[in-house]
Coordinates of C-alpha atoms (C1' of nucleotides) in Angstrom, one line a residue:
Chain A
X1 CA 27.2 -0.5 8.6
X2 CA 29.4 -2.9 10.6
X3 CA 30.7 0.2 13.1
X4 CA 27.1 0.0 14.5
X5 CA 26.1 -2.4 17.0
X6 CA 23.8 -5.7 16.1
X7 CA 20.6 -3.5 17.1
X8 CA 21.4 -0.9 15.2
X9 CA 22.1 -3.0 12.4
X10 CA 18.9 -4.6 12.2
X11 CA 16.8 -1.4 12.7
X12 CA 18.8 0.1 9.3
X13 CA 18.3 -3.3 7.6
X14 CA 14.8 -3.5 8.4
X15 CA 13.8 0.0 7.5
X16 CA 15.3 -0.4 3.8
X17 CA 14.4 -3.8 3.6
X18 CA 10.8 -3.2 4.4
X19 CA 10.7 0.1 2.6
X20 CA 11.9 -1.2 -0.6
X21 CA 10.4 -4.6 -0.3
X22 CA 7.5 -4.9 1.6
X23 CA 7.4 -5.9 5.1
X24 CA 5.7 -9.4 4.7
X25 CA 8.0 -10.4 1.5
X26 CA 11.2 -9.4 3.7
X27 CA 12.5 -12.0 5.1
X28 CA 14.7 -12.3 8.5
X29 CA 17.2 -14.4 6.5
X30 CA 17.8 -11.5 4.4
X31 CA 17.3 -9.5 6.6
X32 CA 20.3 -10.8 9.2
X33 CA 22.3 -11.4 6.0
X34 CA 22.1 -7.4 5.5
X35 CA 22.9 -6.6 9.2
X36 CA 25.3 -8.9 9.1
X37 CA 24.0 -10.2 12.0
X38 CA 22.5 -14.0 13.2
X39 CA 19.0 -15.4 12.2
X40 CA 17.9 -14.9 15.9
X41 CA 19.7 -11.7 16.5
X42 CA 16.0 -10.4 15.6
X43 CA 14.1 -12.3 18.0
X44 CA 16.7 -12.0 20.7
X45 CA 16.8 -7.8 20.4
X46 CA 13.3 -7.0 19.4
X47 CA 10.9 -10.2 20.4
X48 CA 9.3 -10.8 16.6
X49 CA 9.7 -9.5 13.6
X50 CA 6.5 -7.2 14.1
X51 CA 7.9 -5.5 16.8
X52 CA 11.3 -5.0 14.7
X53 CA 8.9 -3.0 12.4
X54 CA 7.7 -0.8 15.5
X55 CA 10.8 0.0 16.7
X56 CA 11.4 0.9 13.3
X57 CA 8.9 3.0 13.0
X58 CA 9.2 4.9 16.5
X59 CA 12.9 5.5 16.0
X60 CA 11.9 7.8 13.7
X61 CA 8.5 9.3 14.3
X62 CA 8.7 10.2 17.5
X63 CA 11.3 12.9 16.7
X64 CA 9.4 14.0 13.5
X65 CA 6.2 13.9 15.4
X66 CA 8.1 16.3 17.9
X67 CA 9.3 18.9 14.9
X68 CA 5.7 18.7 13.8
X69 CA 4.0 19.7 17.1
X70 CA 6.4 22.4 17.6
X71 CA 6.2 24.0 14.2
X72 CA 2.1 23.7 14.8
X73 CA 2.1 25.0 17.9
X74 CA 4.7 27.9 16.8
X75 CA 1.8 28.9 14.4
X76 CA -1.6 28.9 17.1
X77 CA 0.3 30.7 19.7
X78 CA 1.6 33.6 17.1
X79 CA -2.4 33.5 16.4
X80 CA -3.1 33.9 20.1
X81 CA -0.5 36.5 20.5
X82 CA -1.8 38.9 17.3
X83 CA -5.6 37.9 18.4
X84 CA -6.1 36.4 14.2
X85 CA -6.6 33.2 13.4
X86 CA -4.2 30.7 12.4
X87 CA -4.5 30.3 8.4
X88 CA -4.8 26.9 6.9
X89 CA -1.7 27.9 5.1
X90 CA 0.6 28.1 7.5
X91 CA -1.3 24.8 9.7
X92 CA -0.4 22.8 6.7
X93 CA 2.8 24.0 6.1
X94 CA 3.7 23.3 9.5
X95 CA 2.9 19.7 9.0
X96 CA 4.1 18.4 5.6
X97 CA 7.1 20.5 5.3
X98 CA 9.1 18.9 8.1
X99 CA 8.0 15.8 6.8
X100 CA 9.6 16.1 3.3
X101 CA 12.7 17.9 4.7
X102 CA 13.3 15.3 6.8
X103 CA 13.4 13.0 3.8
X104 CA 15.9 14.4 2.2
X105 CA 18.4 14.2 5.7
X106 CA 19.7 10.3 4.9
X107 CA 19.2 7.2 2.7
X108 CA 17.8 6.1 5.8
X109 CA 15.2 9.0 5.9
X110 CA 13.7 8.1 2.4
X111 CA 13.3 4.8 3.4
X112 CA 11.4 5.4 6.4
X113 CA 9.1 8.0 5.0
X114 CA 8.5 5.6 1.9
X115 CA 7.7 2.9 4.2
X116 CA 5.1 5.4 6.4
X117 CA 3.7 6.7 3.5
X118 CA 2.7 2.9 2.6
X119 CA 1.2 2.4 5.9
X120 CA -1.9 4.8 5.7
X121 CA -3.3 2.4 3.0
X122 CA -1.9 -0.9 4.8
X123 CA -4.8 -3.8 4.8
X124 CA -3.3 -5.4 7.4
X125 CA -4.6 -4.0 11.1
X126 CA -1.2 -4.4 13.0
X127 CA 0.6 -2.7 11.0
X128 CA -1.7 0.1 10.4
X129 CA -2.5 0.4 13.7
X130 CA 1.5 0.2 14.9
X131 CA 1.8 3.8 13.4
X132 CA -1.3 5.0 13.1
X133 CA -1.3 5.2 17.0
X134 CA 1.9 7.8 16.8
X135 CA 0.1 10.0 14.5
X136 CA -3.3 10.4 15.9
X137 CA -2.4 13.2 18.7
X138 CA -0.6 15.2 16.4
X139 CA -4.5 14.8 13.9
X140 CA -6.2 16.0 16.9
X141 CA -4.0 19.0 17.3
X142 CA -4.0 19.7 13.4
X143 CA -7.3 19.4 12.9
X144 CA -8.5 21.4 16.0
X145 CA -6.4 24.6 14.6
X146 CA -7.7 24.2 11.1
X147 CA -11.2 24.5 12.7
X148 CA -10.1 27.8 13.7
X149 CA -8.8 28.9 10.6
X150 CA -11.9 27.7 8.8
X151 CA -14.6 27.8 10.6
X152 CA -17.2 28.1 8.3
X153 CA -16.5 24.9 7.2
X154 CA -18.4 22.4 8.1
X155 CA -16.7 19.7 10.3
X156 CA -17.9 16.4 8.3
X157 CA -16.4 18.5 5.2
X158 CA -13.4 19.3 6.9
X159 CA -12.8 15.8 8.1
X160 CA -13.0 14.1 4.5
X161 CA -10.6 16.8 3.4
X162 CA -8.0 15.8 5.6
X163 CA -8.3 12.3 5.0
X164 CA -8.0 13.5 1.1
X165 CA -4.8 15.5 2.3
X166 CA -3.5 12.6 3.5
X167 CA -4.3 10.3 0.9
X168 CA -1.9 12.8 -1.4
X169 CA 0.7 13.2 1.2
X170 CA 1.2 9.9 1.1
X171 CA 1.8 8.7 -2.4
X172 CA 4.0 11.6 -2.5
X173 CA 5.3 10.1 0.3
X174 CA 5.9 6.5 -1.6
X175 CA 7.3 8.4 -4.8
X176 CA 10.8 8.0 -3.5
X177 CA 11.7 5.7 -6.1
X178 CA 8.8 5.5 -8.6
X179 CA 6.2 7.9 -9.9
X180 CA 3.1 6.6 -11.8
X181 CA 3.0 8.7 -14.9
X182 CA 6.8 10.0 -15.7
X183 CA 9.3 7.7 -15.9
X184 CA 12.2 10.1 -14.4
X185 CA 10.1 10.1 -11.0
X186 CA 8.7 13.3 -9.5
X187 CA 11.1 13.5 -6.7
X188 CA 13.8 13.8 -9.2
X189 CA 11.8 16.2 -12.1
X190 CA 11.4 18.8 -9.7
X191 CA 13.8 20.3 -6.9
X192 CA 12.4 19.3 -3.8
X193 CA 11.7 22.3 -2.3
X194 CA 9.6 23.3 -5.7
X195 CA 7.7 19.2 -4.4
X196 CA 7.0 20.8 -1.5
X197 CA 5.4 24.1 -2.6
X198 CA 3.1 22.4 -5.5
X199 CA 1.8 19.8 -2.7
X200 CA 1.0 22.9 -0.6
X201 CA -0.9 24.7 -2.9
X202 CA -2.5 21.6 -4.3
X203 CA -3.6 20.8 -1.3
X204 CA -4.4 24.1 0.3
X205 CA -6.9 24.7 -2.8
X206 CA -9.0 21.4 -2.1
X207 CA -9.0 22.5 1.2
X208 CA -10.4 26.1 0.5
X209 CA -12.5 25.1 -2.4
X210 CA -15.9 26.5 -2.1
X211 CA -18.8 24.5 -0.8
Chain B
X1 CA -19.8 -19.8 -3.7
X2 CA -20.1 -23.2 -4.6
X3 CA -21.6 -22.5 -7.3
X4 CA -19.4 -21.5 -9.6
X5 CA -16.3 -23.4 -11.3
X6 CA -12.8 -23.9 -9.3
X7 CA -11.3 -21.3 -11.2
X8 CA -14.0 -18.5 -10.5
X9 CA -13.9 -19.8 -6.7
X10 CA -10.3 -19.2 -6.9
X11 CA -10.6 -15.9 -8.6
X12 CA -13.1 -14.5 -5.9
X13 CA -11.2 -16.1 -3.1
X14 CA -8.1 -14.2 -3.9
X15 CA -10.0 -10.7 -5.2
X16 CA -10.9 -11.0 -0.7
X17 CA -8.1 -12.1 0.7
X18 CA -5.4 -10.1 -1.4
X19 CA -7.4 -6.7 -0.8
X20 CA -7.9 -7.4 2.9
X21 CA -4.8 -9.1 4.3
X22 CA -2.4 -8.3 1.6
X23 CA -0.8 -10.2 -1.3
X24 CA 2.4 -11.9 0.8
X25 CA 0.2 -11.8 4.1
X26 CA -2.4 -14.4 2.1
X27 CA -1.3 -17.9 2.2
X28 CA -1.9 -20.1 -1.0
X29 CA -3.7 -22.7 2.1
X30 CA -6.1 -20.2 3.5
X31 CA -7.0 -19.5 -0.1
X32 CA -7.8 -23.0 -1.0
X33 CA -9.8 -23.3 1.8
X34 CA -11.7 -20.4 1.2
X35 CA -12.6 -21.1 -2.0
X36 CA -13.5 -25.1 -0.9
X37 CA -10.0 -26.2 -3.5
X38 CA -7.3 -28.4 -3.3
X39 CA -4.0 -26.8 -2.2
X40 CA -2.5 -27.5 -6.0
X41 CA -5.5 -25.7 -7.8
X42 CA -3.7 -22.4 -8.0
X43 CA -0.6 -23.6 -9.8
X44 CA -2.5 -25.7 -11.9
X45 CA -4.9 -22.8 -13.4
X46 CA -2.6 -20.1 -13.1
X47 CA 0.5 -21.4 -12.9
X48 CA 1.6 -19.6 -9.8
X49 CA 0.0 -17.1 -7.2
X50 CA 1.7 -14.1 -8.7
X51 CA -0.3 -15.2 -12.1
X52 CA -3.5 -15.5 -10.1
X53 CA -3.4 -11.8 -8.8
X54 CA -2.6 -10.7 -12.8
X55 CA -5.6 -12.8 -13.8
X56 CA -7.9 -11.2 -10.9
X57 CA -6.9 -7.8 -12.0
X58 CA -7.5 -8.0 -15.4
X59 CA -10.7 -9.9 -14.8
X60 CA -12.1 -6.6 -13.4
X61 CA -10.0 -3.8 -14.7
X62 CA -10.2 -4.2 -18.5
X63 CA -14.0 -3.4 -18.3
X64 CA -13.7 -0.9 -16.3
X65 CA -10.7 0.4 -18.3
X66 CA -13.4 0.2 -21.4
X67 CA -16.1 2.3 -19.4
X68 CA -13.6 5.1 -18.3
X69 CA -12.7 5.4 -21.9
X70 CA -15.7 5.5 -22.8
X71 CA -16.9 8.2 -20.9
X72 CA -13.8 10.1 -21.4
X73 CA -14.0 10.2 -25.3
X74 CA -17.5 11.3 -24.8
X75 CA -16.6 14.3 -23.3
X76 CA -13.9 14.5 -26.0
X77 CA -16.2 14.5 -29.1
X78 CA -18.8 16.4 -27.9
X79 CA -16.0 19.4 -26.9
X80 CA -14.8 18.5 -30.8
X81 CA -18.5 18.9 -32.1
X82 CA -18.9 21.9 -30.2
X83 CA -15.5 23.5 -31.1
X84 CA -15.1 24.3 -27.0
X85 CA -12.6 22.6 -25.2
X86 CA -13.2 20.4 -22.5
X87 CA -13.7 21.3 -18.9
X88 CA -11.1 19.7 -16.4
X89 CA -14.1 19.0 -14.5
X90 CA -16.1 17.2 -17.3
X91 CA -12.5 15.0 -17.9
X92 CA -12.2 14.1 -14.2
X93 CA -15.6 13.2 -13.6
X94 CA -15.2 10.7 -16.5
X95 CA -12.3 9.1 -15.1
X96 CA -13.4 9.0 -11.4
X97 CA -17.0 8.5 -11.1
X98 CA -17.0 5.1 -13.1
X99 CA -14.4 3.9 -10.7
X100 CA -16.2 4.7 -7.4
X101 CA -19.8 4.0 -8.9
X102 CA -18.2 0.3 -9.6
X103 CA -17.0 -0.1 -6.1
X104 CA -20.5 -0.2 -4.7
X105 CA -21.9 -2.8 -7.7
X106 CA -21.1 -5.6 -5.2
X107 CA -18.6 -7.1 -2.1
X108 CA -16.3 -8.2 -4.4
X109 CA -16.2 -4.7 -6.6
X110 CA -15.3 -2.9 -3.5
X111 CA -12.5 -5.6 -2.4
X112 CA -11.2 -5.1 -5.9
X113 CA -10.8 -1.7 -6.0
X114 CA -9.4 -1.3 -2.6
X115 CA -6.7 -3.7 -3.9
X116 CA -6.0 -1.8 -7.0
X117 CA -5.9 1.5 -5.1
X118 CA -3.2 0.2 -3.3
X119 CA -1.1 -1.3 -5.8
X120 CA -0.5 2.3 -6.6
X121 CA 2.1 2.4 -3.8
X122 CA 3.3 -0.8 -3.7
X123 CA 6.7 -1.3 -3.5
X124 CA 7.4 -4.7 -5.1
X125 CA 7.7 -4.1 -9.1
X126 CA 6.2 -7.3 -9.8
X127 CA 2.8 -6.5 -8.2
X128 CA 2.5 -2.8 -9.1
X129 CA 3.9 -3.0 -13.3
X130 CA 0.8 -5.5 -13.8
X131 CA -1.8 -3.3 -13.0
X132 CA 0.2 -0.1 -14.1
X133 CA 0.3 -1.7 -17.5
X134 CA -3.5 -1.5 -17.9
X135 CA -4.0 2.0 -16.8
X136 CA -1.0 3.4 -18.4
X137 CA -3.1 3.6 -21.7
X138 CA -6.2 5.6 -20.3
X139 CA -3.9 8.1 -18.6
X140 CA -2.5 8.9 -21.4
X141 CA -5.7 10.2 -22.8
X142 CA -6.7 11.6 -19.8
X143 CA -3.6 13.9 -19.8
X144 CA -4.3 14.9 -23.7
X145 CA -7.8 15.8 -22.2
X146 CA -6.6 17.8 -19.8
X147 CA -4.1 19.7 -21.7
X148 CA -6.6 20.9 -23.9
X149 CA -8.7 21.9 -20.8
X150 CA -5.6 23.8 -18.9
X151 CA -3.5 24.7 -22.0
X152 CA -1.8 27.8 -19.8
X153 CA -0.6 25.2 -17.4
X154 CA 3.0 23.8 -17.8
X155 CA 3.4 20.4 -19.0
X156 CA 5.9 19.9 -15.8
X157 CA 2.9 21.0 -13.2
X158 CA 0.1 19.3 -14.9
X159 CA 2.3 16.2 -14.2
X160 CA 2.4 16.5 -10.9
X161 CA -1.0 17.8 -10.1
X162 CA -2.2 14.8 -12.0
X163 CA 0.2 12.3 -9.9
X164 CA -1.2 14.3 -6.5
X165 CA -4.9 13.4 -7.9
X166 CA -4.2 9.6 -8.1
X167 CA -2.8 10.0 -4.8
X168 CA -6.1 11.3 -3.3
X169 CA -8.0 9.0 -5.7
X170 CA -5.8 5.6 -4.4
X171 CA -6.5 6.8 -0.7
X172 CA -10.3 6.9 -1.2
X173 CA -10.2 3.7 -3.2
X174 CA -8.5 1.6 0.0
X175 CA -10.8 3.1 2.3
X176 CA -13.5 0.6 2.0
X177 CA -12.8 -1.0 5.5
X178 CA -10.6 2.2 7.5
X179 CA -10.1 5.3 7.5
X180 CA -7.4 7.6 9.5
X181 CA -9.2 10.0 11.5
X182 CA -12.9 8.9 12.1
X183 CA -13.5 5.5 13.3
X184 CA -16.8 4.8 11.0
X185 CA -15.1 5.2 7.7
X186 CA -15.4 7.8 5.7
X187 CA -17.3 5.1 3.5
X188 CA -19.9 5.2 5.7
X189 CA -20.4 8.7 7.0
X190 CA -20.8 10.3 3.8
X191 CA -23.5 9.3 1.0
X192 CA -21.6 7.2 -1.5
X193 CA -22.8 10.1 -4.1
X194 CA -21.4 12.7 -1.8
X195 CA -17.7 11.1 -1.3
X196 CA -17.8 11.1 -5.1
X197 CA -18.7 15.1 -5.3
X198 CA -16.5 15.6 -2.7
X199 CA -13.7 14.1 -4.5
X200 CA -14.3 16.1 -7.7
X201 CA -14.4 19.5 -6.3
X202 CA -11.2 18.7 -3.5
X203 CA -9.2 17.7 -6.9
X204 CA -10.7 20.3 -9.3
X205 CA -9.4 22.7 -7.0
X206 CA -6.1 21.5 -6.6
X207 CA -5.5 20.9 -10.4
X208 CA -6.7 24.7 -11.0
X209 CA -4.6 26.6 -8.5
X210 CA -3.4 29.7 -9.3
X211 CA -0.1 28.8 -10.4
Chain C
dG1 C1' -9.1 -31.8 -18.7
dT2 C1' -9.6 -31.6 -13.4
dC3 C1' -8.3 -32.6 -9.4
dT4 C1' -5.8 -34.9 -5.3
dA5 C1' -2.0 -36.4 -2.6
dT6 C1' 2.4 -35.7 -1.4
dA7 C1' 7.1 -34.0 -1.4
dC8 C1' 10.8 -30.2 -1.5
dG9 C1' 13.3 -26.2 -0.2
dA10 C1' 12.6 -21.9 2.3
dT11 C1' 10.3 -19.2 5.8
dG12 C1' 9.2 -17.1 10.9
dA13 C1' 9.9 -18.4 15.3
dT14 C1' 11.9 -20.6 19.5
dA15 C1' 14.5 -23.3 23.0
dG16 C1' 18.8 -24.3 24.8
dA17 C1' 23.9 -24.7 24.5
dC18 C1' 27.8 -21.8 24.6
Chain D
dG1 C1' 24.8 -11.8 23.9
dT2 C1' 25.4 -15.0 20.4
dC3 C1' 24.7 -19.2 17.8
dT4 C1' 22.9 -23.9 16.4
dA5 C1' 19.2 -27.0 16.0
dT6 C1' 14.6 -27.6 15.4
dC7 C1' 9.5 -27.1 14.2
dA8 C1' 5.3 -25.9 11.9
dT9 C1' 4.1 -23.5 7.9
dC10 C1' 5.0 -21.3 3.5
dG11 C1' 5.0 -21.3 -2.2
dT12 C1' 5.7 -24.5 -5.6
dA13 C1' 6.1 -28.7 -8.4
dT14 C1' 4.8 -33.2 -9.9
dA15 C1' 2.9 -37.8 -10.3
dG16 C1' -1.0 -40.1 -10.9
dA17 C1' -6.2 -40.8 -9.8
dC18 C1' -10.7 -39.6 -11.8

DNA sequence: GTCTATACGATGATAGAC
DNA sequence: GTCTATCATCGTATAGAC
């Protein structure tokens, strides 16, 4: 930890801190106690401890969100290319595959996407809103190819969809540590490449299911 | 509001603020003002605010605890009586319709079930064992249930299928105010009958993939 | 039994010395 | 860039009024 400098510091300290704890019951006393760095260091680097949690959460994102756009756009232009629509399949692989992978690249990693996952269901409106903004483009782009690969279905249907894709993307997503119903959690039961292929076809079958 | 005793004042103060500005977010001051009580009143009947969220949890979740196993046995005994097994569907319905035909009974209701849907990813033990206690029971038979329905589905999958439908289920529940990809909520574009269908048939489908 | 007033240590945040 | 001092506010506890 200490190699790093006092920015650095606080950005890994934060994410586990507010991954593992919340972000309102962290406090920057722990917090700087964990960096190893002063009570201000904080305010002095970042401004607040909210925009701590941003740069947090961009650190991170805005490479995944890169992967993500890429491995989406990989699949509509091989679509283009062989004149057949992109399957829903392969749209939502594109998405939640990088996502998990990445999870598994550092300590670090699962914190983050724990404390993402949580965010989709935060009540409080700057939070939410601090990575919700991030995610949005990469929605628009997601959403417009899965129009193409279903088109039959109806846009209102394919919106609440989606929103139920994402509702089990991310408690899978805040599993890291805890799973409701077996106590050796569901990141550790199955191999995580095996969590990966059940979400998909769980969620490619609500997805398809007949209306 | 005045109408009611200190403690119930209390109760409903912190069912509100808890589900819409979070548990550490809400101050034990705004709370007593909201509810028109003295600063001490929390401590004194519930001997701390931790005890207060156990106490506005249980308040609502062991009736509705009662209803969903209710409903569930019913479609139990009748598959007994009949000597058919029961239908996934039939087992789901019983567990998720009561849930999202309480959230519309009144303000409160929905503030209450937003909160419990997202105690489901919480990260702080504390907060998500005391209402994980309560539903552990229910689940329990909800997973016999469903093992009778799906008997050629391994124990391991069911598992997780079942932890990917609480995922979707929590989502919907903290939707009350937000939703990701449509600015009126999802609440509020579709029928409150039609989310529920929805629902159903996006996690029927998932449970029932091929596997 | 209920409630109020008040105090204690810890928190998030900031200003200014170094 | 870093640190100390400081402030209003936090959760909690208690003594005593009704």
């Amino acid at each position: 930890m200490a190699q790093h400098s006092t920015k650095i510091r606080l950005l890994n300290a934060a994410e586990q801190l507010f991954a593992r704890e919340g972000f309102h019951n962290t406090s920057l006393r722990s917090l700087a106690s964990l960096a190893e760095a002063n009570l201000a260091a904080t305010n002095y680097h970042f401004g607040s401890k909210e925009a701590l949690l941003k740069a947090v959460i961009e650190r991170r994102l805005l490479p995944l969100n890169q992967i993500r756009e890429t491995e989406i756009e990989k699949v509509l232009s091989q679509a283009r290319e062989s004149n057949i629509p992109p399957t829903a399949d392969a749209l939502l692989r594109a998405f939640i595959e990088p996502t998990l992978e990445f999870r598994n690249s550092s300590s670090g990693a699962r914190d983050f996407i724990s404390l993402i996952g949580r965010s989709l269901n935060e009540p409080d409106e700057t939070v939410r809103n601090c990575f919700l903004s991030l995610i949005l483009p990469i929605f628009q782009v997601l959403l417009e190819g899965l129009r193409e690969a279903l088109p039959q279905l109806p846009q209102k249907i394919l919106l609440t969809r989606l929103e139920f894709i994402m509702g089990t993307m991310s408690h899978v997503m805040c599993m890291s540590s805890h799973s409701i119903l077996n106590s050796p959690s569901l990141t550790e039961a199955l191999e995580q490449n095996e969590l990966i292929q059940q979400l998909l076809k769980f969620v490619l079958a609500g997805l398809e299911a007949p209306e």
